[in-house]
XYZ file of C-alpha atoms in Angstrom:
726
model
C -19.014 -4.013 24.355
C -18.988 -6.083 27.534
C -16.140 -8.533 27.823
C -17.174 -9.941 31.207
C -20.177 -10.062 33.483
C -20.010 -9.381 37.239
C -22.987 -11.156 38.775
C -23.760 -10.734 42.482
C -24.291 -14.063 44.287
C -27.824 -13.196 45.413
C -29.105 -13.143 41.805
C -29.847 -16.372 39.972
C -29.405 -16.078 36.195
C -31.135 -18.668 34.067
C -29.425 -20.021 30.981
C -31.817 -18.649 28.371
C -31.563 -14.916 29.269
C -27.814 -15.264 29.564
C -27.557 -16.924 26.162
C -29.865 -14.295 24.685
C -27.682 -11.526 26.078
C -24.561 -13.219 24.729
C -26.208 -13.677 21.338
C -27.310 -10.026 21.203
C -23.850 -8.872 22.203
C -22.256 -11.004 19.484
C -24.825 -9.773 16.933
C -24.091 -6.115 17.757
C -20.351 -6.796 17.514
C -20.756 -8.405 14.104
C -23.037 -5.619 12.925
C -20.510 -3.018 14.044
C -17.692 -4.891 12.346
C -19.532 -4.923 9.023
C -20.238 -1.259 8.377
C -20.767 -0.637 4.669
C -17.778 1.669 4.352
C -15.495 -1.074 5.687
C -16.361 -3.846 3.263
C -16.979 -4.556 -0.395
C -20.687 -4.239 -1.135
C -22.815 -4.939 -4.205
C -25.585 -2.317 -4.100
C -28.087 -1.544 -6.808
C -27.462 1.484 -8.980
C -30.462 3.231 -7.431
C -28.971 2.754 -3.972
C -25.656 4.204 -5.120
C -27.281 7.088 -6.944
C -29.355 8.043 -3.898
C -26.178 8.688 -1.915
C -24.088 10.299 -4.632
C -25.156 13.907 -4.151
C -23.974 13.820 -0.539
C -21.904 10.671 -0.069
C -21.730 9.193 3.449
C -19.102 11.104 5.403
C -17.021 7.969 6.060
C -16.020 8.089 2.379
C -14.793 11.676 2.582
C -11.484 12.910 1.319
C -9.360 13.794 4.328
C -6.727 16.476 4.952
C -3.479 16.330 6.902
C -4.046 18.641 9.878
C -0.728 19.555 11.481
C -0.922 20.039 15.232
C 1.845 22.558 15.855
C 1.221 24.673 18.945
C -1.183 24.441 21.871
C -4.292 22.663 20.615
C -6.971 24.037 22.908
C -10.655 23.312 22.417
C -11.043 26.777 20.892
C -8.309 26.098 18.332
C -9.662 22.655 17.493
C -13.216 23.938 17.032
C -12.074 26.871 14.892
C -9.987 24.642 12.633
C -12.698 22.025 12.192
C -15.238 24.708 11.285
C -12.951 26.041 8.577
C -12.173 22.604 7.164
C -15.858 21.715 7.186
C -16.655 24.896 5.272
C -14.489 23.862 2.316
C -16.021 20.391 2.117
C -13.929 18.106 4.295
C -15.868 15.659 6.419
C -12.749 13.926 7.710
C -9.368 15.074 8.984
C -6.089 13.285 9.643
C -4.263 14.459 12.763
C -0.487 14.761 12.543
C 1.424 15.540 15.762
C 3.589 18.634 15.585
C 6.044 20.739 17.565
C 5.328 23.030 20.485
C 2.236 21.211 21.694
C 0.988 21.644 25.271
C 2.347 18.220 26.184
C 4.699 15.689 24.678
C 3.419 13.302 22.077
C 1.851 10.273 23.847
C 1.626 12.131 27.165
C -1.592 12.547 29.132
C -1.979 16.025 27.614
C -1.718 14.580 24.109
C -4.474 12.054 24.644
C -6.697 14.638 26.298
C -6.292 16.884 23.235
C -7.208 13.956 20.989
C -10.284 13.306 23.120
C -11.294 16.952 22.721
C -10.837 16.731 18.945
C -13.051 13.648 18.806
C -15.743 15.426 20.800
C -15.654 18.467 18.517
C -15.584 16.400 15.332
C -18.567 14.392 16.530
C -20.579 17.596 17.042
C -20.027 18.450 13.388
C -20.636 15.002 11.970
C -16.969 14.796 10.974
C -14.531 11.910 11.229
C -10.950 11.529 12.362
C -7.988 9.519 11.178
C -4.904 9.564 13.417
C -1.335 9.230 12.178
C 0.085 6.515 14.413
C 3.392 8.229 15.086
C 4.757 11.529 16.358
C 5.694 12.503 12.792
C 7.496 9.853 10.679
C 8.252 7.098 9.878
C 5.890 4.985 11.970
C 7.472 2.808 14.613
C 9.502 4.810 17.166
C 6.602 5.690 19.511
C 7.790 9.254 20.009
C 11.187 8.018 21.230
C 9.956 5.437 23.740
C 11.951 2.573 22.223
C 15.172 4.504 22.746
C 14.144 5.651 26.210
C 12.337 2.640 27.663
C 12.860 -0.487 25.524
C 16.257 -0.281 23.832
C 16.263 -4.079 23.570
C 13.479 -3.780 20.957
C 15.154 -1.146 18.803
C 15.724 -1.661 15.076
C 18.595 -3.957 14.127
C 20.642 -4.074 10.939
C 22.955 -6.520 9.223
C 26.040 -4.467 8.449
C 29.335 -5.014 6.708
C 31.424 -1.919 7.046
C 34.595 -1.285 5.103
C 36.594 -4.356 4.059
C 39.991 -5.102 5.598
C 42.682 -4.870 2.889
C 45.525 -7.414 3.036
C 48.410 -8.453 0.789
C 50.275 -11.708 0.106
C 51.637 -13.311 3.268
C 50.005 -10.777 5.601
C 48.496 -12.270 8.744
C 45.243 -10.822 10.024
C 44.255 -11.691 13.581
C 41.254 -10.189 15.366
C 39.222 -11.075 18.408
C 35.604 -10.685 17.379
C 32.619 -9.434 19.307
C 29.610 -11.761 19.623
C 27.651 -9.801 17.055
C 30.005 -10.834 14.216
C 28.290 -13.492 12.119
C 30.508 -14.468 9.186
C 33.582 -13.445 7.209
C 34.882 -13.977 3.680
C 38.063 -12.981 1.863
C 37.856 -11.914 -1.781
C 40.587 -11.347 -4.350
C 39.129 -8.501 -6.468
C 41.515 -9.220 -9.327
C 40.540 -12.812 -10.121
C 37.275 -12.984 -8.068
C 38.484 -15.959 -6.031
C 37.099 -16.266 -2.505
C 37.815 -17.979 0.790
C 35.316 -18.386 3.598
C 36.908 -17.709 6.980
C 35.973 -19.874 9.948
C 35.154 -17.580 12.895
C 33.423 -20.173 15.101
C 36.147 -19.694 17.746
C 35.250 -16.031 18.107
C 38.481 -15.040 16.392
C 39.384 -14.131 12.816
C 42.662 -15.598 11.552
C 43.606 -15.199 7.902
C 46.931 -15.574 6.117
C 46.693 -13.899 2.738
C 47.552 -16.044 -0.291
C 49.383 -14.402 -3.200
C 47.679 -11.248 -4.418
C 45.620 -8.568 -2.757
C 42.606 -9.549 -0.650
C 39.622 -7.849 0.905
C 38.098 -9.334 4.042
C 34.360 -8.707 4.422
C 32.742 -9.164 7.823
C 29.004 -9.347 8.552
C 27.693 -8.370 11.952
C 24.405 -7.308 13.458
C 23.935 -4.184 15.527
C 21.311 -1.745 16.677
C 20.953 0.758 13.864
C 17.914 2.812 12.947
C 16.668 4.557 9.877
C 16.419 8.317 10.517
C 13.292 9.555 12.273
C 11.652 12.953 12.640
C 10.085 13.119 16.081
C 7.658 15.663 17.495
C 9.410 15.036 20.821
C 12.866 15.886 19.433
C 13.838 19.341 20.771
C 16.151 19.927 17.776
C 13.279 19.310 15.325
C 15.827 17.407 13.286
C 15.681 14.148 11.357
C 18.219 11.877 13.036
C 18.682 8.635 14.956
C 17.945 9.909 18.460
C 14.507 8.266 18.479
C 15.186 4.775 17.199
C 12.654 2.830 15.218
C 11.454 -0.500 16.543
C 12.511 -3.916 15.290
C 9.683 -4.381 12.783
C 10.562 -8.064 12.370
C 10.014 -8.850 16.054
C 6.380 -9.404 17.110
C 7.246 -8.380 20.671
C 8.269 -4.936 19.396
C 4.992 -4.524 17.510
C 3.016 -5.492 20.601
C 4.941 -2.927 22.613
C 4.280 -0.276 19.977
C 0.550 -1.056 20.053
C 0.550 -0.919 23.858
C 2.071 2.571 23.787
C -0.114 3.889 20.978
C -3.362 2.273 19.815
C -4.140 0.703 23.186
C -3.809 4.112 24.840
C -6.085 5.729 22.267
C -8.575 2.977 23.009
C -8.644 3.979 26.684
C -9.415 7.602 25.863
C -11.571 7.422 22.713
C -12.330 3.754 22.167
C -16.069 4.317 22.439
C -15.822 6.314 19.190
C -13.820 3.684 17.307
C -15.575 2.943 14.027
C -17.824 5.962 14.486
C -16.126 9.340 14.797
C -12.677 7.732 14.712
C -12.273 5.763 11.485
C -8.771 4.456 12.101
C -5.035 4.978 12.127
C -2.703 5.907 9.307
C 0.857 4.602 9.169
C 3.639 6.521 7.464
C 6.579 4.921 5.629
C 7.735 2.117 7.929
C 10.914 0.997 6.174
C 14.533 -0.065 6.460
C 17.566 1.986 5.451
C 19.849 -1.013 6.024
C 19.583 -4.760 5.480
C 17.241 -5.874 8.289
C 18.149 -8.161 11.141
C 16.283 -9.564 14.118
C 16.875 -11.959 16.978
C 17.082 -15.621 15.924
C 16.950 -14.789 12.240
C 19.348 -17.623 11.218
C 17.114 -20.142 12.999
C 13.989 -18.674 11.415
C 15.669 -18.717 8.018
C 16.697 -22.360 8.312
C 13.179 -23.367 9.327
C 11.754 -21.622 6.258
C 14.409 -22.386 3.664
C 16.145 -25.523 4.937
C 19.750 -24.318 4.856
C 22.116 -22.185 6.924
C 22.330 -18.607 5.683
C 25.187 -17.638 8.020
C 28.119 -18.409 5.650
C 26.522 -16.183 3.009
C 25.890 -13.128 5.184
C 29.322 -11.577 4.642
C 28.869 -11.909 0.879
C 25.971 -9.417 0.940
C 28.553 -6.602 0.990
C 30.631 -7.879 -1.933
C 30.423 -5.528 -4.956
C 30.096 -8.343 -7.517
C 28.596 -11.422 -5.861
C 28.554 -14.788 -7.588
C 25.226 -16.157 -8.895
C 25.110 -18.505 -5.899
C 25.590 -15.639 -3.461
C 22.948 -13.525 -5.214
C 20.473 -16.386 -4.935
C 21.150 -16.787 -1.212
C 20.594 -13.063 -0.734
C 17.289 -13.312 -2.600
C 16.239 -16.067 -0.188
C 17.252 -13.854 2.734
C 15.137 -10.994 1.406
C 12.199 -13.333 1.011
C 12.460 -14.412 4.653
C 12.730 -10.939 6.167
C 9.843 -9.869 3.926
C 7.780 -12.657 5.485
C 8.636 -11.350 8.948
C 7.902 -7.724 8.055
C 4.478 -8.683 6.741
C 3.598 -11.152 9.507
C 5.072 -9.479 12.575
C 4.399 -5.815 11.875
C 1.735 -5.132 9.253
C -0.505 -8.101 10.038
C -0.424 -7.353 13.763
C -1.371 -3.738 13.070
C -4.183 -4.771 10.742
C -5.458 -7.479 13.076
C -5.570 -5.082 16.038
C -7.552 -2.515 14.087
C -9.925 -5.135 12.720
C -10.573 -6.489 16.211
C -11.391 -2.972 17.381
C -13.726 -2.043 14.524
C -11.448 0.485 12.822
C -9.233 0.627 9.745
C -5.470 0.702 9.310
C -4.107 2.720 6.391
C -0.437 2.748 5.515
C 1.786 3.878 2.688
C 5.403 2.820 2.371
C 8.714 4.418 1.480
C 9.893 4.307 -2.140
C 6.538 2.843 -3.185
C 6.679 4.520 -6.596
C 9.372 2.145 -7.893
C 9.537 -1.560 -7.050
C 13.189 -1.769 -8.058
C 14.034 0.537 -5.159
C 11.232 -0.541 -2.860
C 12.364 -4.153 -2.388
C 15.483 -2.946 -0.516
C 13.531 -0.903 2.035
C 10.152 -2.637 2.161
C 10.651 -6.164 0.853
C 7.536 -7.655 -0.770
C 4.818 -5.018 -1.290
C 1.996 -7.559 -1.346
C 3.177 -9.293 1.849
C 3.304 -5.906 3.568
C -0.140 -4.779 2.462
C -2.414 -7.799 2.167
C -3.395 -8.093 5.854
C -4.257 -4.466 6.552
C -7.491 -2.719 5.694
C -6.489 0.089 3.304
C -3.268 -0.223 1.257
C -1.746 3.055 0.148
C 0.873 4.984 -1.786
C 2.415 8.428 -1.453
C 2.352 10.930 -4.340
C 4.965 13.623 -3.665
C 7.371 15.934 -5.468
C 6.879 15.462 -9.219
C 6.031 11.759 -9.243
C 2.666 12.301 -10.942
C 2.302 15.173 -13.410
C 1.141 15.646 -16.971
C 4.741 15.204 -18.169
C 5.642 12.337 -15.800
C 2.688 9.970 -15.818
C 3.294 7.045 -13.504
C 1.273 3.912 -12.798
C 2.482 3.212 -9.265
C -0.922 4.026 -7.653
C -1.910 0.648 -9.084
C 0.382 -1.047 -6.564
C -2.023 -0.085 -3.777
C -5.275 -0.529 -5.705
C -4.145 -3.949 -6.939
C -3.678 -5.253 -3.402
C -7.158 -3.946 -2.588
C -8.656 -5.647 -5.633
C -6.857 -8.964 -5.187
C -7.706 -9.199 -1.488
C -11.268 -7.849 -1.690
C -10.684 -4.569 0.133
C -13.025 -1.700 -0.760
C -10.519 1.134 -0.763
C -7.027 2.136 -1.831
C -5.325 5.242 -0.437
C -2.991 8.018 -1.518
C -1.331 10.727 0.525
C -0.991 13.383 -2.158
C 0.740 16.741 -2.697
C 3.455 16.763 -0.038
C 6.298 18.982 -1.232
C 4.967 19.098 -4.791
C 7.290 20.796 -7.290
C 5.938 22.775 -8.988
C 3.141 23.502 -6.553
C -0.156 22.739 -8.324
C -3.093 25.029 -8.861
C -6.616 23.599 -8.618
C -6.714 22.526 -12.260
C -3.378 20.739 -12.003
C -4.327 19.192 -8.668
C -7.481 17.813 -10.233
C -5.422 16.261 -13.060
C -3.212 14.472 -10.507
C -6.206 13.233 -8.522
C -7.925 11.976 -11.679
C -4.742 10.217 -12.735
C -4.767 8.323 -9.448
C -8.513 7.642 -9.369
C -8.522 6.107 -12.834
C -5.819 3.769 -11.495
C -7.972 2.646 -8.593
C -7.289 5.109 -5.755
C -10.532 6.003 -3.989
C -9.541 7.677 -0.731
C -7.180 10.666 -0.519
C -5.361 12.526 2.204
C -4.553 15.955 0.827
C -1.481 17.751 2.124
C -1.191 20.004 4.203
C -2.926 22.390 6.611
C -1.136 23.652 9.753
C -3.291 24.338 12.783
C -4.237 27.877 13.786
C -2.720 27.490 17.251
C 0.153 29.866 16.505
C -1.419 32.092 13.848
C -4.894 32.529 15.293
C -6.507 31.658 11.968
C -6.451 28.495 9.873
C -4.680 29.412 6.659
C -5.256 27.288 3.597
C -2.310 27.561 1.259
C -1.588 27.062 -2.424
C -4.239 25.171 -4.367
C -6.324 24.858 -1.190
C -6.655 28.643 -0.958
C -8.136 29.016 -4.448
C -11.823 29.761 -4.934
C -12.397 26.502 -6.749
C -11.010 24.265 -4.007
C -14.369 23.466 -2.298
C -15.668 22.360 -5.691
C -12.602 20.130 -6.100
C -13.206 18.526 -2.690
C -16.856 17.852 -3.562
C -15.852 16.415 -6.928
C -13.280 14.113 -5.332
C -15.727 12.967 -2.650
C -18.330 12.024 -5.252
C -15.971 10.284 -7.659
C -14.237 8.358 -4.864
C -17.585 7.258 -3.459
C -18.741 5.985 -6.832
C -15.401 4.203 -7.351
C -15.844 2.409 -4.029
C -19.143 0.777 -4.936
C -19.351 -2.769 -6.192
C -16.239 -4.661 -7.184
C -13.529 -4.211 -9.810
C -14.106 -5.909 -13.157
C -10.436 -6.116 -14.128
C -9.623 -9.016 -16.451
C -5.826 -8.810 -16.746
C -3.450 -9.841 -13.962
C 0.067 -8.417 -14.331
C 2.773 -10.347 -12.508
C 4.875 -8.505 -9.911
C 8.461 -9.822 -10.311
C 9.506 -9.422 -6.676
C 11.839 -12.430 -6.529
C 13.649 -11.305 -9.680
C 14.090 -7.892 -8.048
C 15.467 -9.586 -4.923
C 18.054 -11.105 -7.266
C 19.020 -7.624 -8.408
C 17.404 -7.994 -11.849
C 16.728 -4.366 -12.706
C 15.713 -5.333 -16.227
C 12.641 -6.906 -14.650
C 11.774 -3.543 -13.117
C 12.246 -1.740 -16.433
C 10.036 -4.309 -18.125
C 7.427 -3.983 -15.369
C 7.186 -0.240 -15.972
C 7.328 -0.447 -19.771
C 4.813 -3.255 -20.217
C 2.463 -1.672 -17.682
C 2.443 1.579 -19.646
C 1.775 -0.228 -22.910
C -1.099 -2.219 -21.428
C -2.841 0.899 -20.143
C -2.099 2.865 -23.312
C -3.922 0.172 -25.317
C -6.896 0.138 -22.897
C -5.973 -3.121 -21.179
C -6.551 -2.285 -17.549
C -4.828 -4.622 -15.104
C -4.110 -5.477 -11.496
C -0.684 -6.450 -10.274
C -0.562 -9.923 -8.717
C 2.075 -11.572 -6.549
C 3.549 -15.061 -6.271
C 1.418 -15.754 -3.219
C -1.740 -14.522 -4.912
C -1.240 -16.786 -7.936
C -0.008 -19.847 -6.067
C -2.423 -19.902 -3.115
C -4.734 -16.923 -2.582
C -6.657 -16.691 -5.857
C -9.126 -19.447 -6.705
C -8.507 -21.131 -10.041
C -11.785 -22.013 -11.701
C -12.893 -22.384 -15.316
C -9.903 -20.614 -16.821
C -9.911 -17.675 -14.403
C -8.084 -16.628 -11.262
C -10.935 -15.389 -9.052
C -10.702 -13.116 -6.017
C -12.831 -13.496 -2.893
C -14.910 -10.579 -4.185
C -15.582 -12.217 -7.533
C -13.139 -10.379 -9.814
C -12.017 -12.876 -12.471
C -8.638 -12.562 -14.186
C -8.722 -14.384 -17.514
C -5.314 -13.215 -18.739
C -1.984 -13.221 -16.894
C 0.810 -11.104 -18.360
C 4.381 -11.528 -17.122
C 7.166 -9.005 -17.776
C 10.745 -10.045 -18.503
C 11.838 -11.967 -15.396
C 14.827 -14.057 -14.393
C 13.124 -16.489 -12.005
C 9.677 -17.960 -11.422
C 8.513 -20.159 -8.538
C 7.471 -23.716 -9.341
C 4.082 -23.398 -7.548
C 3.306 -20.314 -9.648
C 4.371 -22.071 -12.827
C 2.184 -25.068 -11.986
C -0.837 -22.829 -11.380
C -0.271 -20.900 -14.616
C -0.014 -24.126 -16.577
C -3.276 -25.389 -15.062
C -4.868 -21.993 -15.757
C -3.845 -22.216 -19.415
C -5.146 -25.775 -19.647
C -8.565 -24.500 -18.539
C -8.574 -21.817 -21.241
C -6.815 -18.958 -19.458
C -4.354 -16.779 -21.371
C -0.706 -16.575 -20.246
C 1.593 -14.143 -22.061
C 5.319 -13.732 -21.311
C 6.601 -10.386 -22.595
C 10.346 -10.253 -23.219
C 11.096 -13.966 -23.011
C 10.807 -16.609 -20.325
C 12.784 -16.890 -17.069
C 16.015 -18.854 -16.940
C 15.488 -20.189 -13.423
C 12.666 -22.070 -11.684
C 12.746 -21.903 -7.904
C 10.781 -23.896 -5.383
C 11.363 -23.574 -1.649
C 14.557 -21.655 -2.323
C 16.089 -19.624 -5.106
C 19.496 -21.004 -4.183
C 18.506 -24.538 -5.190
C 16.454 -23.517 -8.209
C 16.754 -25.446 -11.453
C 17.489 -24.149 -14.956
C 14.380 -23.645 -17.071
C 13.944 -25.010 -20.577
C 11.715 -23.911 -23.443
C 9.583 -26.990 -22.802
C 8.642 -25.591 -19.398
C 6.698 -22.819 -21.165
C 5.498 -24.553 -24.321
C 1.872 -24.045 -23.276
C 2.198 -20.229 -22.982
C 2.445 -17.330 -25.436
C 5.905 -15.769 -25.551
C 6.496 -12.324 -27.058
C 10.302 -12.015 -27.219
C 10.378 -8.374 -28.346
C 9.601 -7.033 -24.875
C 6.630 -5.022 -26.209
C 2.885 -5.525 -25.980
C 2.519 -6.142 -29.700
C -0.701 -6.713 -31.630
C 0.280 -10.370 -31.765
C 0.529 -10.498 -27.974
C -2.801 -8.678 -27.601
C -4.450 -11.217 -29.899
C -3.512 -13.927 -27.386
C -5.155 -12.099 -24.489
C -8.819 -12.177 -23.493
C -10.923 -9.468 -25.118
C -10.595 -6.085 -23.417
C -13.759 -4.677 -21.869
C -13.007 -1.361 -23.641
C -12.162 -1.066 -27.344
C -11.635 2.285 -29.055
C -12.378 2.720 -32.746
C -9.456 5.163 -32.891
C -6.391 4.260 -30.854
C -5.591 6.825 -28.180
C -3.032 6.151 -25.427
C -4.249 9.189 -23.453
C -7.608 7.578 -22.666
C -7.544 5.642 -19.410
C -10.419 3.917 -17.657
C -11.416 1.778 -14.726
C -14.392 -0.597 -14.707
C -16.458 -1.650 -11.698
C -19.670 -3.625 -11.465
C -22.509 -3.349 -8.972
C -25.519 -5.601 -8.518
C -27.188 -4.298 -11.666
C -24.752 -1.977 -13.476
C -21.391 -1.649 -15.194
C -19.657 1.560 -14.087
C -16.874 2.903 -16.326
C -14.798 5.917 -15.307
C -12.898 7.512 -18.220
C -10.161 10.130 -18.074
C -8.568 11.962 -20.990
C -5.061 12.548 -19.658
C -4.139 14.917 -22.469
C -3.934 18.567 -21.424
C -4.483 19.822 -24.987
C -6.220 17.251 -27.230
C -9.860 16.209 -27.303
C -11.006 12.628 -27.774
C -13.967 11.962 -30.051
C -14.352 8.322 -30.932
C -16.647 5.377 -30.689
C -15.920 2.844 -27.976
C -17.244 -0.647 -27.464
C -17.842 -1.492 -23.804
C -18.631 -4.755 -22.109
C -22.216 -4.581 -20.873
C -25.845 -4.556 -21.924
C -28.563 -2.053 -21.057
C -29.276 1.669 -20.952
C -26.249 3.905 -21.549
C -26.132 6.633 -18.886
C -23.410 9.271 -19.272
C -22.639 11.399 -16.216
C -20.122 14.234 -16.102
C -18.995 14.627 -12.468
C -17.633 18.123 -13.123
C -20.761 19.651 -14.662
C -23.234 17.179 -13.130
C -24.733 16.810 -16.608
C -26.574 13.532 -17.161
C -27.353 12.335 -20.686
C -28.470 9.128 -22.339
C -27.035 7.414 -25.377
C -28.583 4.950 -27.770
C -26.801 1.709 -28.420
C -27.687 -1.916 -29.001
C -25.590 -4.627 -27.402
C -24.239 -7.559 -29.374
C -22.420 -10.525 -27.838
C -22.245 -8.768 -24.486
C -20.692 -5.534 -25.820
C -22.375 -2.209 -26.532
C -21.207 0.763 -28.689
C -20.999 4.218 -27.081
C -19.792 7.625 -28.176
C -16.785 8.699 -26.136
C -16.251 12.450 -26.270
C -13.773 13.906 -23.807
C -12.291 17.378 -23.683
C -8.678 17.738 -22.560
C -8.348 16.623 -18.910
C -12.035 15.695 -18.777
C -13.560 12.752 -16.943
C -16.875 11.007 -17.512
C -18.768 8.051 -16.163
C -20.441 5.701 -18.618
C -22.898 3.601 -16.614
C -24.621 0.711 -18.349
C -27.645 -0.541 -16.481
C -31.226 -1.729 -16.711
C -32.177 1.511 -14.982
C -32.468 4.972 -16.458
C -30.725 7.233 -14.002
C -32.353 10.418 -12.722
C -30.559 13.780 -12.456
C -29.049 14.376 -9.038
């Protein structure tokens, strides 16, 4: 697109042609920015069905393509041909070791340009990992080498200074020391130490005392860099300060802006976007001017509390201040890193995918990533990472819903998973399909399958493990078709499940246990849900007629909350108004003891009267009594079966249900009642068999026969249209 016009003086341009040119340019820009694969669409079933046999290549499953060795045009072409032959129409480039030039050098970008040219010839697409290995944010070592002032910072405590009665401790402090506190571990008494003079002076009262000091310093999480000659994972290539917008701008200047110079004309066409990998903190984050930022957001000075973050058993007041601190740095992480990345990609017509560290468990995640929703809501494709043994037939986990929920709440068409890195045990094709189905029925609809090393060193691209089996091309085709179908229309989820992030900031691990337990029970009883955050409930979802409604039209008529210790007043007010309009609010495991507003520190104790309008199930389980207080599920089984999972989407003229029998040994043969009215089309994506069922709707629900073999999936599509065989 043209950003400026150079007009020679001898030519006279009239206003109308100029305005027409400007209008046409704007129209083309808008058209480019609204490609179907980049937005939520509401097609007819016939339109969807016409594309299902060979879904548009932008929806393709992708594969991590490791660039170890000299990636010549011959190597690139050979590898793409092989990957195309097994069904991939997209690849994700990961920088490796031993390349012709350093990562982010001229040679690197020329190799990328060659890959784009070769992919374009084949009608394939490219995603690019935005870092020279992982995690994202060290620019191949450039922050350490060229901008050390923008390196990652941490709030650290170190080992306490031990003192005894009458002992005098005197120290001259460096400017990076922020606060100090003395603690008597025996009786838990404390004394704040004034260090405003730049010196620490403390005379120990009777007893033994530990002096805790808080300071900030440059400290990075470990990185694995393609430019590291040792090939090790260490701190030699420091991560950037994710909380500082200047650092993010510098990162974009070194990476995405350079790609734009070389391959920008293929952005949104051959090049679909960038994929981030586990940006995270290994230490409590710090950034320049954080105390000032904190005071502007929360209204009080956090400095006296900073040293208490290292105390083994903080007081309730100190824990609340720490929760406020985590809330503030989470704001900065979301606003100054993820939003900038997402905004840059959006402005350039491409997508930004990212998955985060420890994203399988929110109790752990909040320490390294802060608020999952704040991180993910402003980028195009939220993601998770399925590795090791996190998802298996004996370890079913619902964490893929973290990513799909952000997509559903914020009207994004796709949710991502990087799957099968370092899987133990290594799956065969049948087991791999089970894992993929487990994620798809929880809302994932774009996959990056791990891992294929380039043929630069071996001379031949070698698919390994499950990818080398005869059935793998069939698995890729299956995944492409199912993911395409699960991208069409919008989610029809009715239950919103509250994410207790603030309680987790407080260290309430019972909230995390309840989150996992209640989530399992909801899905086991066929109550599909989306996680929702404080921000979603208080400001981002529209409250209308007893429903919280997304921008895409998904309407949540029930809100379930796990056992939590704190709830924000704006959220409580919205829930009360929601209930007054006829919405269903169910607290599982009791109600919170604390109501916060601007801060957790100044929160007020809650009373039973604060929740008199809601349903409270004190047992901590999703009991039949609790279910009776929820809106009617869109799927009801005549015979209870916790192994049957489903996801429901709607298009312009159809209800699309995707069912998965997660059992590896037991069949399911039961009658189900589904929300919808019309012709019952049953499509098996494995066999491609299409059959019709007879059923008459009553009160908006229709009976169907649900027969699923072990590990089998089926689509039940209710529409006014009788579908034709593919």
